[in-house]
């Protein structure tokens, strides 16, 4: 899986930095972390739709990211919401990917 599948906008980080993040976390977890950053929070359903994988796959990977203190998760009714932690923001920042940038259209 190549990250990101769509451009981050005019200030796109260097592909080498994105590849390094994917090498560290795994491509799916890196993609999830990037999507949460771009969306400033994401539900499991958002991530299922964006990644075109099963809810079980997203839950597995978000569990690992949560256990690694890169994201937080909270349940609201039937929805599960994920957000970056300060450590998750720092990890993205260390790879040249600021999480405060929301590209036009909100897409990666």
Coordinates of C-alpha atoms in Angstrom, one line a residue:
X1 CA 0.0 0.0 0.0
X2 CA 1.4 3.4 -1.0
X3 CA 0.7 6.3 1.4
X4 CA -1.1 8.5 0.9
X5 CA -3.3 7.3 -2.0
X6 CA -4.4 10.9 -2.7
X7 CA -2.3 14.1 -2.4
X8 CA -2.3 15.9 1.0
X9 CA -2.5 19.3 -0.8
X10 CA 0.1 21.8 -1.8
X11 CA 2.2 21.2 1.4
X12 CA 2.5 17.5 0.9
X13 CA 5.3 15.9 3.0
X14 CA 8.1 14.2 1.2
X15 CA 7.2 10.7 0.0
X16 CA 10.3 9.4 1.8
X17 CA 8.9 10.7 5.2
X18 CA 5.6 9.0 4.5
X19 CA 7.4 5.7 3.6
X20 CA 9.4 6.0 6.8
X21 CA 6.2 6.3 8.8
X22 CA 4.7 3.3 7.0
X23 CA 7.8 1.3 7.7
X24 CA 7.7 2.1 11.4
X25 CA 3.9 1.5 11.9
X26 CA 2.9 -0.6 9.0
X27 CA 1.1 0.9 6.0
X28 CA -2.5 0.4 7.3
X29 CA -1.7 1.9 10.8
X30 CA 0.2 4.8 9.1
X31 CA -2.8 5.4 6.8
X32 CA -5.2 5.4 9.8
X33 CA -3.0 7.8 11.8
X34 CA -2.8 10.1 8.8
X35 CA -6.6 10.0 8.2
X36 CA -7.3 10.8 11.8
X37 CA -4.9 13.8 11.6
X38 CA -6.5 15.1 8.4
X39 CA -10.0 14.7 9.7
X40 CA -9.0 15.9 13.2
X41 CA -10.9 12.9 14.5
X42 CA -12.5 9.9 12.7
X43 CA -15.0 7.2 13.5
X44 CA -14.4 3.6 12.8
X45 CA -17.0 3.9 10.0
X46 CA -15.1 6.8 8.5
X47 CA -11.9 4.7 8.5
X48 CA -13.6 1.6 7.1
X49 CA -14.9 3.7 4.2
X50 CA -11.6 5.5 3.6
X51 CA -9.5 2.4 3.7
X52 CA -12.0 0.0 2.1
X53 CA -11.3 -2.7 4.7
X54 CA -13.5 -4.4 7.3
X55 CA -14.5 -2.9 10.6
X56 CA -12.7 -5.7 12.3
X57 CA -9.5 -4.7 10.5
X58 CA -9.9 -1.1 11.5
X59 CA -10.6 -2.1 15.1
X60 CA -7.5 -4.3 15.2
X61 CA -5.3 -1.5 14.0
X62 CA -6.9 1.3 16.1
X63 CA -6.4 -1.0 19.1
X64 CA -2.7 -1.2 18.4
X65 CA -2.5 2.6 17.9
X66 CA -4.4 3.1 21.1
X67 CA -2.2 0.7 23.1
X68 CA 0.8 2.5 21.7
X69 CA -0.7 5.8 23.0
X70 CA -0.9 7.4 19.5
X71 CA -4.7 7.7 19.5
X72 CA -7.5 7.9 22.0
X73 CA -10.9 6.2 21.4
X74 CA -14.3 7.1 22.9
X75 CA -17.7 5.5 22.3
X76 CA -20.7 7.7 21.6
X77 CA -23.8 5.5 21.2
X78 CA -23.0 3.1 18.4
X79 CA -20.1 5.2 17.0
X80 CA -16.5 4.9 18.0
X81 CA -14.5 8.1 17.7
X82 CA -10.7 8.2 17.4
X83 CA -8.4 11.2 17.9
X84 CA -4.7 11.8 18.0
X85 CA -2.9 12.0 21.3
X86 CA 0.0 14.5 21.8
X87 CA 2.4 11.6 21.1
X88 CA 0.6 10.8 17.9
X89 CA 0.9 14.5 16.8
X90 CA 4.5 14.4 17.8
X91 CA 5.2 11.3 15.7
X92 CA 3.6 12.8 12.7
X93 CA 5.4 16.1 13.2
X94 CA 8.7 14.2 13.5
X95 CA 8.0 12.8 10.0
X96 CA 7.2 16.2 8.6
X97 CA 3.5 15.7 8.7
X98 CA 1.7 18.4 10.8
X99 CA -1.7 17.4 11.9
X100 CA -3.2 20.9 11.9
X101 CA -3.3 21.1 8.1
X102 CA -6.7 20.3 6.6
X103 CA -6.4 20.1 2.8
X104 CA -9.1 21.3 0.5
X105 CA -11.8 18.6 0.5
X106 CA -10.3 17.0 3.7
X107 CA -8.8 14.1 1.7
X108 CA -5.4 12.4 1.8

